[in-house]
Short mmCIF file of C-alpha atoms and ligand atoms in Angstrom, two decimals:
data_model
loop_
_atom_site.label_atom_id
_atom_site.label_comp_id
_atom_site.label_asym_id
_atom_site.label_seq_id
_atom_site.Cartn_x
_atom_site.Cartn_y
_atom_site.Cartn_z
CA UNK A 1 -3.58 3.67 22.58
CA UNK A 2 -2.98 0.36 19.62
CA UNK A 3 0.29 -0.23 18.73
CA UNK A 4 -0.34 -2.90 15.22
CA UNK A 5 2.22 -4.44 15.17
CA UNK A 6 3.29 -8.19 17.13
CA UNK A 7 7.59 -7.67 17.00
CA UNK A 8 9.42 -4.15 17.89
CA UNK A 9 12.27 -5.32 14.90
CA UNK A 10 13.46 -1.56 13.70
CA UNK A 11 12.42 1.91 12.67
CA UNK A 12 12.35 1.36 8.73
CA UNK A 13 9.05 -0.33 9.11
CA UNK A 14 7.41 1.23 11.28
CA UNK A 15 4.85 5.09 10.43
CA UNK A 16 4.95 7.99 12.04
CA UNK A 17 2.26 7.99 14.14
CA UNK A 18 3.52 4.22 16.03
CA UNK A 19 6.85 6.30 15.93
CA UNK A 20 3.82 9.71 18.15
CA UNK A 21 2.50 6.81 20.23
CA UNK A 22 5.89 5.46 21.77
CA UNK A 23 6.70 8.71 22.41
CA UNK A 24 3.58 10.15 23.96
CA UNK A 25 3.16 5.94 25.80
CA UNK A 26 7.08 6.53 27.04
CA UNK A 27 5.24 10.08 28.41
CA UNK A 28 2.71 8.69 30.33
CA UNK A 29 4.38 5.98 31.32
CA UNK A 30 7.72 8.43 32.99
CA UNK A 31 6.37 9.47 36.37
CA UNK A 32 5.37 6.28 37.50
CA UNK A 33 9.49 6.22 38.21
CA UNK A 34 9.86 8.62 39.27
CA UNK A 35 7.26 7.80 42.07
CA UNK A 36 8.33 6.42 46.05
CA UNK A 37 6.77 3.09 44.70
CA UNK A 38 8.08 2.99 40.87
CA UNK A 39 5.73 0.17 40.45
CA UNK A 40 2.55 -0.44 38.30
CA UNK A 41 0.84 -4.11 38.05
CA UNK A 42 0.49 -3.42 34.24
CA UNK A 43 1.84 -6.49 33.14
CA UNK A 44 2.39 -8.26 36.13
CA UNK A 45 2.63 -12.52 35.07
CA UNK A 46 4.03 -12.08 31.84
CA UNK A 47 7.06 -13.55 31.63
CA UNK A 48 10.42 -10.87 29.61
CA UNK A 49 13.63 -12.94 28.28
CA UNK A 50 16.64 -10.98 27.89
CA UNK A 51 18.33 -12.70 25.25
CA UNK A 52 22.21 -10.37 24.86
CA UNK A 53 24.19 -12.41 22.68
CA UNK A 54 26.46 -9.39 22.84
CA UNK A 55 27.50 -7.87 25.89
CA UNK A 56 25.53 -3.97 26.84
CA UNK A 57 25.46 -2.57 29.80
CA UNK A 58 22.63 0.32 29.78
CA UNK A 59 20.31 -1.09 26.84
CA UNK A 60 20.04 -5.07 28.76
CA UNK A 61 19.79 -2.93 32.49
CA UNK A 62 16.83 -0.26 31.62
CA UNK A 63 14.36 -3.04 29.52
CA UNK A 64 15.65 -5.25 32.71
CA UNK A 65 13.93 -2.17 35.22
CA UNK A 66 11.24 -1.25 32.97
CA UNK A 67 10.06 -5.06 32.62
CA UNK A 68 9.55 -4.32 37.10
CA UNK A 69 8.09 -2.03 36.91
CA UNK A 70 5.73 -2.77 35.29
CA UNK A 71 5.90 -5.80 37.55
CA UNK A 72 6.62 -8.47 34.86
CA UNK A 73 9.00 -11.50 35.69
CA UNK A 74 12.06 -11.45 33.98
CA UNK A 75 14.63 -13.83 32.85
CA UNK A 76 18.69 -12.79 31.96
CA UNK A 77 20.29 -14.91 29.46
CA UNK A 78 23.46 -13.87 29.11
CA UNK A 79 25.82 -15.79 26.04
CA UNK A 80 29.26 -16.53 27.88
CA UNK A 81 27.67 -18.64 30.71
CA UNK A 82 24.69 -20.47 28.82
CA UNK A 83 24.64 -23.23 26.18
CA UNK A 84 25.75 -21.75 23.64
CA UNK A 85 29.76 -21.79 24.83
CA UNK A 86 29.23 -25.76 24.52
CA UNK A 87 28.03 -24.76 20.02
CA UNK A 88 23.93 -24.61 21.39
CA UNK A 89 22.61 -23.12 17.95
CA UNK A 90 20.34 -19.78 18.68
CA UNK A 91 17.31 -21.77 16.90
CA UNK A 92 17.92 -23.86 19.69
CA UNK A 93 18.65 -21.14 22.40
CA UNK A 94 14.86 -19.86 21.40
CA UNK A 95 13.10 -23.11 20.84
CA UNK A 96 14.54 -24.37 24.24
CA UNK A 97 13.54 -21.66 25.80
CA UNK A 98 10.28 -20.82 24.35
CA UNK A 99 8.74 -24.36 25.96
CA UNK A 100 9.10 -22.33 28.57
CA UNK A 101 6.60 -20.01 27.16
CA UNK A 102 7.30 -16.79 27.71
CA UNK A 103 5.52 -13.52 26.70
CA UNK A 104 8.32 -11.59 24.79
CA UNK A 105 11.75 -12.16 23.84
CA UNK A 106 14.49 -9.50 23.81
CA UNK A 107 17.53 -9.86 21.60
CA UNK A 108 20.48 -8.53 20.72
CA UNK A 109 22.52 -10.36 18.83
CA UNK A 110 25.60 -10.18 16.46
CA UNK A 111 23.79 -11.02 13.23
CA UNK A 112 22.43 -8.60 11.12
CA UNK A 113 18.10 -9.61 11.43
CA UNK A 114 18.82 -11.81 13.97
CA UNK A 115 15.76 -11.14 15.37
CA UNK A 116 13.35 -11.24 13.11
CA UNK A 117 15.10 -14.00 11.65
CA UNK A 118 13.63 -15.08 15.56
CA UNK A 119 10.65 -14.39 15.16
CA UNK A 120 9.00 -15.96 11.97
CA UNK A 121 9.17 -18.93 14.89
CA UNK A 122 9.08 -17.96 17.38
CA UNK A 123 5.50 -17.60 19.18
CA UNK A 124 6.75 -14.36 21.34
CA UNK A 125 6.53 -11.02 20.38
CA UNK A 126 10.34 -10.54 20.49
CA UNK A 127 12.30 -6.87 20.39
CA UNK A 128 15.30 -5.93 18.51
CA UNK A 129 17.81 -4.70 21.44
CA UNK A 130 20.78 -4.89 18.08
CA UNK A 131 20.67 -6.65 15.87
CA UNK A 132 24.88 -6.66 14.09
CA UNK A 133 25.08 -3.20 12.80
CA UNK A 134 21.82 -3.30 11.25
CA UNK A 135 19.06 -1.40 13.90
CA UNK A 136 19.06 -0.51 17.30
CA UNK A 137 15.46 0.83 17.32
CA UNK A 138 14.82 0.81 21.01
CA UNK A 139 17.90 3.21 21.00
CA UNK A 140 16.46 5.78 18.72
CA UNK A 141 13.35 5.85 20.31
CA UNK A 142 14.47 6.63 23.10
CA UNK A 143 16.95 9.31 21.15
CA UNK A 144 13.65 10.82 19.02
CA UNK A 145 12.82 10.99 22.97
CA UNK A 146 15.44 13.31 24.64
CA UNK A 147 15.50 15.61 20.69
CA UNK A 148 11.47 15.94 21.71
CA UNK A 149 12.44 17.02 25.65
CA UNK A 150 15.19 18.94 24.64
CA UNK A 151 13.92 20.93 20.92
CA UNK A 152 10.75 20.44 21.72
CA UNK A 153 9.58 19.80 17.65
CA UNK A 154 11.48 17.23 15.32
CA UNK A 155 10.68 19.64 12.21
CA UNK A 156 13.91 21.05 10.62
CA UNK A 157 15.71 20.58 13.29
CA UNK A 158 19.89 19.95 11.86
CA UNK A 159 20.89 16.96 13.57
CA UNK A 160 24.54 15.01 12.67
CA UNK A 161 25.45 11.97 13.05
CA UNK A 162 29.54 11.92 13.17
CA UNK A 163 31.86 8.99 13.79
CA UNK A 164 31.69 4.41 13.28
CA UNK A 165 29.11 5.39 10.61
CA UNK A 166 29.77 1.87 8.83
CA UNK A 167 28.49 -0.53 11.68
CA UNK A 168 26.34 2.33 13.68
CA UNK A 169 22.86 0.34 13.86
CA UNK A 170 21.96 3.13 16.09
CA UNK A 171 23.54 5.89 13.34
CA UNK A 172 20.99 3.22 10.82
CA UNK A 173 18.08 3.81 13.11
CA UNK A 174 18.26 7.31 13.78
CA UNK A 175 18.60 8.20 9.98
CA UNK A 176 14.94 5.95 9.26
CA UNK A 177 13.13 7.83 12.57
CA UNK A 178 14.62 11.51 12.48
CA UNK A 179 14.05 11.35 9.09
CA UNK A 180 10.21 10.01 9.14
CA UNK A 181 9.38 12.61 11.93
CA UNK A 182 10.85 15.73 9.61
CA UNK A 183 14.93 16.43 10.32
CA UNK A 184 17.92 16.85 8.87
CA UNK A 185 19.97 14.92 9.14
CA UNK A 186 24.01 15.08 8.37
CA UNK A 187 25.91 12.63 8.63
CA UNK A 188 29.38 12.70 8.96
CA UNK A 189 32.62 11.00 9.26
CA UNK A 190 35.89 9.60 7.50
CA UNK A 191 35.38 7.92 3.86
CA UNK A 192 36.32 4.41 5.04
CA UNK A 193 33.38 4.55 8.04
CA UNK A 194 31.44 6.81 5.40
CA UNK A 195 30.62 4.91 2.11
CA UNK A 196 28.21 7.22 -0.55
CA UNK A 197 25.99 4.80 -1.17
CA UNK A 198 24.55 6.02 2.52
CA UNK A 199 23.45 8.95 0.06
CA UNK A 200 20.84 6.82 -0.80
CA UNK A 201 18.96 7.01 2.71
CA UNK A 202 18.02 11.02 1.85
CA UNK A 203 20.54 12.19 4.40
CA UNK A 204 23.02 15.51 3.45
CA UNK A 205 26.86 13.06 4.14
CA UNK A 206 30.41 14.81 4.89
CA UNK A 207 33.73 13.80 6.09
CA UNK A 208 34.36 17.62 7.11
CA UNK A 209 32.90 18.03 10.31
CA UNK A 210 33.91 21.91 11.44
CA UNK A 211 31.64 22.43 8.26
CA UNK A 212 28.88 20.37 9.06
CA UNK A 213 28.81 21.59 13.09
CA UNK A 214 28.01 25.11 11.08
CA UNK A 215 24.35 25.53 12.47
CA UNK A 216 23.17 22.04 13.99
CA UNK A 217 20.89 21.34 16.60
CA UNK A 218 21.70 18.59 18.21
CA UNK A 219 25.30 16.89 18.18
CA UNK A 220 24.63 12.61 17.88
CA UNK A 221 28.35 11.24 19.03
CA UNK A 222 28.77 7.97 18.35
CA UNK A 223 31.88 5.27 18.80
CA UNK A 224 34.72 3.33 16.61
CA UNK A 225 32.90 -0.04 16.81
CA UNK A 226 36.67 -2.01 16.88
CA UNK A 227 34.17 -4.87 17.79
CA UNK A 228 32.86 -5.22 14.02
CA UNK A 229 35.75 -4.04 12.33
CA UNK A 230 38.16 -6.31 10.39
CA UNK A 231 40.34 -4.00 8.61
CA UNK A 232 41.80 -0.98 10.36
CA UNK A 233 39.34 1.97 8.66
CA UNK A 234 41.89 4.96 9.23
CA UNK A 235 45.51 5.19 9.67
CA UNK A 236 45.16 6.18 14.03
CA UNK A 237 43.01 6.69 16.70
CA UNK A 238 45.11 10.05 17.33
CA UNK A 239 44.52 11.34 13.59
CA UNK A 240 40.67 10.11 13.77
CA UNK A 241 40.65 12.27 17.07
CA UNK A 242 42.08 15.30 15.67
CA UNK A 243 38.47 15.08 12.55
CA UNK A 244 36.31 14.04 14.18
CA UNK A 245 36.80 14.46 18.07
CA UNK A 246 34.25 17.01 19.58
CA UNK A 247 35.52 19.64 21.21
CA UNK A 248 34.74 22.47 22.49
CA UNK A 249 35.85 24.58 20.45
CA UNK A 250 34.62 22.16 17.17
CA UNK A 251 30.94 22.85 19.84
CA UNK A 252 31.16 26.26 19.41
CA UNK A 253 31.13 25.76 15.24
CA UNK A 254 26.85 24.57 16.36
CA UNK A 255 23.60 26.74 17.01
CA UNK A 256 23.93 28.18 20.47
CA UNK A 257 21.79 25.38 22.76
CA UNK A 258 22.87 22.77 20.76
CA UNK A 259 22.92 19.65 22.63
CA UNK A 260 24.97 16.17 22.68
CA UNK A 261 24.02 12.79 22.32
CA UNK A 262 26.16 9.27 22.73
CA UNK A 263 24.54 6.19 23.28
CA UNK A 264 27.00 5.16 25.32
CA UNK A 265 29.51 3.41 25.38
CA UNK A 266 31.06 6.80 25.55
CA UNK A 267 35.62 6.99 24.42
CA UNK A 268 36.99 9.45 26.53
CA UNK A 269 39.41 11.52 23.88
CA UNK A 270 38.47 9.76 20.91
CA UNK A 271 35.43 11.17 20.18
CA UNK A 272 34.08 13.14 22.89
CA UNK A 273 36.35 15.04 25.42
CA UNK A 274 35.76 14.73 28.87
CA UNK A 275 34.68 18.18 28.50
CA UNK A 276 32.13 17.84 26.35
CA UNK A 277 30.90 15.03 28.05
CA UNK A 278 29.99 16.26 30.78
CA UNK A 279 29.38 19.73 29.69
CA UNK A 280 25.93 20.87 30.63
CA UNK A 281 24.83 21.25 26.92
CA UNK A 282 25.07 17.10 27.14
CA UNK A 283 21.94 15.20 27.40
CA UNK A 284 23.94 11.42 27.38
CA UNK A 285 22.93 10.40 31.17
CA UNK A 286 18.95 11.63 30.37
CA UNK A 287 19.69 9.38 27.15
CA UNK A 288 20.27 6.66 29.62
CA UNK A 289 16.59 7.63 31.77
CA UNK A 290 14.91 7.57 29.01
CA UNK A 291 15.68 4.58 28.08
CA UNK A 292 13.71 3.27 30.69
CA UNK A 293 10.66 5.27 30.16
CA UNK A 294 10.22 4.03 25.73
CA UNK A 295 11.35 0.12 26.81
CA UNK A 296 8.37 0.54 29.12
CA UNK A 297 6.17 1.46 26.43
CA UNK A 298 7.48 -0.75 24.01
CA UNK A 299 6.91 -3.56 26.34
CA UNK A 300 3.63 -2.36 27.88
CA UNK A 301 2.16 -1.66 23.81
CA UNK A 302 3.48 -4.86 23.11
CA UNK A 303 2.87 -6.75 26.01
CA UNK A 304 -0.45 -5.24 27.71
CA UNK A 305 -2.32 -2.60 25.10
CA UNK A 306 -5.77 -1.85 26.63
CA UNK A 307 -5.51 -3.71 29.49
CA UNK A 308 -4.02 -0.65 30.81
CA UNK A 309 -7.37 1.32 31.51
CA UNK A 310 -8.19 -1.44 34.25
CA UNK A 311 -4.88 -3.03 35.51
CA UNK A 312 -2.77 0.12 37.51
N1 CP B 401 23.27 2.51 23.65
C1 CP B 401 23.65 0.95 24.48
O1 CP B 401 23.37 0.32 23.22
O2 CP B 401 24.22 0.32 24.95
P1 CP B 401 24.61 -1.28 25.66
O3 CP B 401 25.27 -1.09 24.96
O4 CP B 401 25.46 -0.61 27.33
O5 CP B 401 23.78 -1.47 25.80
#
């Protein structure tokens, strides 16, 4: 399969065929994770740097597993244990790591545009693993993979995304992706976390979760991102919970077989009840599992290309 991009910086500039290529490639690679020996030699000899300037549980470990399943060597960089604490700038950090001749840099950073900035001067392929409030492309791709697995088609699916939309790179990447593939997106949250300008993305917006859940096929719940909030955006957690927490009672307003998604980490009892997070309708852990296949696909398409046909 052909992929015409050198980097994966966001969903906004991908077209539908790029998205389908990644999803189909992930589908074909998924069986490797079910083998007794979960490894193929496809990216043997390639070096990948996991460059994380923000904490991560899912993204970082699934990129690492994805790289290892394709036999690439991976270096894990974490800001807290690096020379960034001595004042080294992002550019110098990247230039020094690049001097070790990696093939790809996977970067997570608190600044929107950080991965684009890095791509302007580095030689390696760059993958955005989350940049500030801007984009988190592999999260949206694994979400789409999970939705396609569960619902077969995106056409006219009603997807409700509820939570801290303003600060969410996951919401932004999902809005771009889901609109491109024909789903109907409704964004829901308290007014300070859902500015009216979001309508410019061509989505519905609502401040009333109960009403928005009517006929929903997919409910994507997002965390309140306290680390990106400079002020209080709503009076109290208690009030947020009473208006926006996905409870069993609220879930019943959606379509009978609506699926529940969350990119993680979840705050049980705040944006989602424990009952709903652990229910049979929840595909939250399926999303995590699918993240490995999506990240294998991204690394393969950027680094391996046609070599795979002869390599494994
Ligand atoms: N979904 C997600 O990005 O999770 P992590 O922050 O744990 O990587």
